[in-house]
Amino acid sequence: MLTLTSILCLFLLIACGGGGANIAIGPPASETNAVSKLILDAYGIEDSDYSAYQEGFGDAADGVQDGNIDVSIGILGLPAGNIESLQASVGDVKMIGLSDDAIAYMEENSGYMRYTIPQDTYDFMDEDIETVTAFAVLVANTDSIGEELGYELAKSMVENANENTHAQSVHMTLENALQGAEGLPIHPGAKRYYEEQGLAVDNEVAVLGATERKNDLILGTGSQGGTYYPLGGEIATIWNKNIEGLNVTNTETGASIENLASIRDGNMDLGMTVHVPALDAVHGEGDFAENEVTNAAFIGHIYPEVVQIVTRENTDITSLDDLE
């Protein structure tokens, strides 16, 4: 009997065309989709060389389990629950790394950078895997977050991270606090906190438009099925507990691009985003080429968003070179 996922996969195959391997590259207009195409470009793999499945990693993992998808590309935290669940179901998941040339291509053509997935990340890995990463970061609306509140938000993210039970909260340390900040304007309150802790901050300092303290804030996260929404909910709870008078409400959104646009339009006070689209937003490039975001500033690092490429042992795919 065909499952719903199987039917969806067959529909997407007909819709997207192509031949060769079936590769899940992420939803249309998503960060995953754009990165997947760059990776395939790095290997000289053209659209006609594969069949594209444009869906989120959760549905794609179901397709890998059913055997309808050969390779799935995701931008995920470490470890990724969907990958752990897939391994528990099939028992033969294989992680595919990127070549040095492909990593160099990604670093030259995007904001992604080399990252090593340690062997002990998943129980099915028997060696370190080389890939690329971006960083999930928190940005603030400079028209509604004043200097003192920005200071308190940054301080609480680091110093109360031990109250956060989400798996990705282990990355919210002082040592990691400026990862993903390069090229972004930093909130002056956050800058003051990090410098007090002995960190060197070289970023341009954002100009604030906020003149009065605002205590009721909206935090843009992502979909309920992803990482941003539950993690953002815990961060909001910690802020509300540890910053006097503050009431932060986390809200479900379409994640990075929607959050950045909502901050630009004055409809959001704080937003979680991958640092790469944040760079596009503040520099008026990519999705923001026609309407840049001039009122967003870096508050702090959240966790690494790591490109993870999985297949199964029975596909006999050991490298993306095998797809050429």
C-alpha positions as MATLAB code, in Angstrom:
seq = 'MLTLTSILCLFLLIACGGGGANIAIGPPASETNAVSKLILDAYGIEDSDYSAYQEGFGDAADGVQDGNIDVSIGILGLPAGNIESLQASVGDVKMIGLSDDAIAYMEENSGYMRYTIPQDTYDFMDEDIETVTAFAVLVANTDSIGEELGYELAKSMVENANENTHAQSVHMTLENALQGAEGLPIHPGAKRYYEEQGLAVDNEVAVLGATERKNDLILGTGSQGGTYYPLGGEIATIWNKNIEGLNVTNTETGASIENLASIRDGNMDLGMTVHVPALDAVHGEGDFAENEVTNAAFIGHIYPEVVQIVTRENTDITSLDDLE';
ca = [
       0.000    0.000    0.000;
       1.271    3.462   -0.876;
       1.799    5.756    2.112;
       0.995    9.457    2.007;
       4.725   10.185    1.849;
       5.132    7.764   -1.077;
       2.301    9.459   -2.979;
       3.799   12.888   -2.264;
       7.208   11.699   -3.469;
       5.724   10.366   -6.716;
       3.909   13.666   -7.265;
       7.059   15.673   -6.669;
       9.011   13.462   -9.052;
       6.493   14.131  -11.803;
       6.404   17.845  -10.979;
      10.162   18.377  -10.772;
      11.321   16.119  -13.568;
      14.977   15.123  -13.878;
      16.612   11.726  -13.784;
      19.242    9.792  -11.910;
      19.163    9.806   -8.105;
      16.227   11.167   -6.144;
      17.541   14.034   -3.987;
      15.601   16.004   -1.366;
      16.832   19.603   -1.606;
      14.404   21.439    0.682;
      11.247   23.494    0.041;
      11.210   26.105   -2.764;
      12.670   29.493   -1.721;
      14.072   28.011    1.506;
      17.651   28.395    2.740;
      18.042   24.604    2.439;
      16.981   24.707   -1.215;
      19.466   27.454   -2.073;
      22.321   25.735   -0.240;
      21.523   22.340   -1.766;
      21.736   23.779   -5.265;
      25.081   25.417   -4.452;
      26.434   22.104   -3.166;
      25.291   20.263   -6.269;
      26.821   23.024   -8.411;
      30.106   22.460   -6.591;
      30.088   18.866   -7.832;
      29.029   19.768  -11.371;
      25.666   18.071  -10.893;
      23.060   19.640  -13.179;
      19.266   19.691  -12.808;
      18.914   16.987  -15.447;
      21.236   14.663  -13.496;
      18.810   14.075  -10.632;
      15.157   14.243   -9.581;
      14.527   17.017   -7.063;
      12.196   16.558   -4.098;
      11.389   19.982   -2.689;
      10.165   19.268    0.834;
      11.242   19.748    4.429;
      13.699   17.388    6.081;
      11.045   15.596    8.151;
       9.051   14.518    5.092;
      12.283   13.872    3.205;
      13.459   11.523    5.974;
      10.219    9.573    5.532;
      11.049    9.306    1.830;
      14.543    8.024    2.632;
      12.995    5.466    4.970;
      10.539    4.321    2.284;
      13.304    4.104   -0.318;
      11.729    6.785   -2.516;
      14.511    9.304   -1.828;
      18.169    8.372   -2.222;
      19.819   11.415   -0.642;
      18.431   14.088    1.664;
      20.151   17.430    2.343;
      19.262   19.318    5.500;
      20.462   22.305    7.535;
      20.031   21.049   11.068;
      21.283   21.248   14.621;
      23.575   18.590   16.059;
      22.439   15.976   16.747;
      19.305   16.158   14.582;
      16.311   14.330   16.010;
      14.996   13.486   12.531;
      18.249   11.724   11.658;
      18.278    9.835   14.950;
      14.677    8.741   14.329;
      15.524    7.672   10.785;
      18.417    5.541   12.046;
      16.178    3.983   14.698;
      13.712    3.023   11.954;
      16.050    1.688    9.247;
      19.342    0.955   11.003;
      21.562    1.743    8.003;
      21.829    5.530    7.736;
      25.034    6.861    6.177;
      26.334   10.453    6.479;
      27.962   11.889    3.351;
      30.715   14.470    3.697;
      31.825   17.240    1.357;
      35.141   17.280   -0.480;
      37.734   19.979    0.172;
      36.993   21.463   -3.248;
      33.257   21.571   -2.525;
      33.842   23.229    0.857;
      36.103   25.819   -0.775;
      33.385   26.478   -3.373;
      30.788   26.978   -0.629;
      33.057   29.329    1.326;
      33.730   31.382   -1.804;
      30.110   31.573   -2.950;
      28.167   31.775    0.310;
      28.486   32.661    3.968;
      28.882   29.002    4.927;
      32.182   27.755    6.339;
      33.939   24.459    7.030;
      32.646   22.411    9.940;
      33.587   18.985   11.260;
      30.797   16.721   12.499;
      32.467   14.653   15.261;
      32.307   10.873   14.923;
      30.422   10.495   18.204;
      27.543   12.734   17.082;
      25.540    9.726   15.851;
      25.995    6.080   16.743;
      26.116    5.052   13.077;
      29.138    7.248   12.265;
      32.580    5.636   12.269;
      34.608    8.749   11.356;
      34.459   12.545   11.457;
      32.539   14.109    8.563;
      33.598   17.341    6.859;
      30.785   19.658    5.832;
      29.818   23.346    6.106;
      27.795   25.326    8.603;
      26.033   28.589    9.184;
      24.915   29.831   12.585;
      21.513   30.455   14.095;
      21.634   33.864   15.759;
      19.322   36.232   17.590;
      18.759   39.698   16.146;
      16.909   42.620   17.694;
      14.823   45.457   16.329;
      16.870   48.581   17.101;
      13.689   50.663   17.044;
      12.242   48.796   20.043;
      15.180   47.287   21.985;
      17.161   49.936   23.875;
      20.756   49.594   25.077;
      20.051   48.380   28.604;
      17.493   45.809   27.471;
      19.873   44.577   24.753;
      22.525   44.157   27.460;
      20.142   42.149   29.660;
      19.006   39.909   26.791;
      22.573   39.040   25.794;
      23.631   38.494   29.421;
      20.673   36.229   30.194;
      21.163   34.142   27.023;
      24.656   33.217   28.194;
      24.436   33.207   31.966;
      21.088   31.399   32.255;
      21.592   28.922   29.407;
      21.890   26.128   31.973;
      18.156   26.549   32.644;
      17.401   25.662   29.010;
      16.575   21.976   28.476;
      16.643   22.033   24.665;
      19.506   19.970   23.160;
      20.822   22.949   21.153;
      21.158   25.158   24.242;
      24.575   23.590   24.982;
      25.980   25.848   22.246;
      24.852   29.066   23.953;
      28.114   29.752   25.774;
      30.333   32.791   26.154;
      32.967   31.009   24.066;
      30.502   30.728   21.154;
      28.677   34.021   21.756;
      30.004   35.868   18.675;
      29.781   33.009   16.177;
      27.743   34.241   13.221;
      28.269   37.909   14.118;
      30.851   38.657   11.441;
      29.562   41.273    9.000;
      26.484   42.119   11.088;
      25.938   45.313   13.079;
      25.944   44.522   16.810;
      23.503   45.918   19.334;
      25.384   48.327   21.634;
      23.957   46.625   24.726;
      25.202   43.235   23.578;
      28.580   44.729   22.699;
      28.917   46.169   26.186;
      28.145   42.822   27.812;
      30.563   40.824   25.679;
      33.367   43.327   26.166;
      32.813   43.216   29.927;
      33.359   39.451   29.664;
      36.671   39.976   27.888;
      35.601   39.320   24.285;
      36.924   41.469   21.448;
      34.066   42.953   19.429;
      35.033   44.484   16.086;
      31.551   44.774   14.546;
      29.959   47.997   13.427;
      27.748   49.205   16.283;
      24.077   49.648   15.410;
      22.411   53.022   15.890;
      19.387   52.747   18.155;
      16.020   54.318   17.468;
      14.470   53.047   20.708;
      14.013   55.813   23.288;
      11.879   54.113   25.969;
      12.091   50.645   27.525;
       9.632   48.200   26.024;
       8.706   45.235   28.237;
       6.178   43.377   26.055;
       8.170   41.819   23.213;
       7.461   39.467   20.317;
      10.090   36.858   19.411;
       9.869   35.354   15.927;
      10.957   31.703   15.798;
      10.005   29.100   13.165;
       7.554   26.245   12.585;
       6.384   24.126   15.508;
       7.933   21.050   13.896;
      11.403   22.595   13.708;
      14.117   23.645   16.165;
      13.475   27.394   16.387;
       9.981   27.265   17.907;
      10.623   25.029   20.945;
      14.092   26.465   21.551;
      12.777   30.023   21.236;
      10.005   29.193   23.665;
      12.547   28.129   26.281;
      14.691   31.218   25.691;
      11.605   33.439   26.120;
      10.680   31.667   29.364;
      14.203   32.172   30.731;
      14.184   35.873   29.834;
      10.782   36.329   31.479;
      12.024   34.627   34.629;
      15.363   36.419   34.914;
      14.721   39.938   33.552;
      12.452   41.973   35.805;
       9.211   43.172   34.233;
       9.856   41.519   30.857;
       7.170   39.612   28.948;
       8.454   37.944   25.761;
       5.991   35.995   23.621;
       7.453   33.549   21.103;
       5.463   33.189   17.918;
       5.456   30.603   15.133;
       6.739   31.971   11.807;
       8.323   30.908    8.539;
      11.713   31.418   10.257;
      14.696   33.488    9.068;
      13.432   35.518    6.125;
       9.991   36.170    7.593;
      11.500   37.190   10.935;
      13.921   39.620    9.329;
      11.175   41.154    7.179;
       8.887   41.471   10.224;
      11.608   43.297   12.163;
      12.141   45.602    9.186;
       8.415   46.359    9.046;
       8.155   47.041   12.790;
       5.999   43.986   13.537;
       8.554   42.062   15.604;
      11.058   42.916   18.344;
      13.361   39.887   18.240;
      13.977   37.205   15.649;
      15.863   33.950   15.245;
      17.649   33.624   11.914;
      20.465   31.901   10.098;
      23.322   34.406    9.881;
      23.569   34.113    6.072;
      20.134   35.598    5.238;
      20.751   38.103    8.048;
      23.832   39.281    6.133;
      21.698   39.586    2.986;
      19.088   41.544    4.936;
      21.431   44.182    6.376;
      23.400   44.554    3.133;
      20.374   44.641    0.806;
      21.248   41.472   -1.110;
      19.506   38.217   -2.051;
      15.877   38.162   -0.903;
      16.354   41.707    0.448;
      17.868   43.272   -2.671;
      14.884   45.567   -3.075;
      14.156   46.277    0.583;
      17.074   45.958    2.974;
      16.721   45.746    6.744;
      18.302   48.761    8.436;
      16.993   48.220   11.975;
      18.294   44.720   12.858;
      21.283   44.146   15.140;
      23.078   41.056   16.434;
      22.382   40.059   20.037;
      23.962   36.628   20.293;
      24.767   33.195   18.869;
      22.285   30.366   19.378;
      23.628   27.189   17.714;
      25.395   25.965   14.566;
      23.118   25.180   11.596;
      25.062   22.308   10.034;
      24.594   20.949    6.512;
      23.934   17.235    6.948;
      23.586   14.925    3.960;
      22.224   11.444    4.542;
      21.557    8.347    2.515;
      21.250    4.638    3.305;
      23.811    1.867    2.935;
      21.636    0.091    0.359;
      21.955    2.990   -2.120;
      25.729    2.337   -2.542;
      26.219    6.130   -2.580;
      29.379    7.020   -0.672;
      30.007   10.516   -2.058;
      28.166   13.148   -4.060;
      30.714   12.345   -6.776;
      28.720    9.142   -7.283;
      25.780   11.233   -8.539;
      27.616   12.772  -11.506;
];
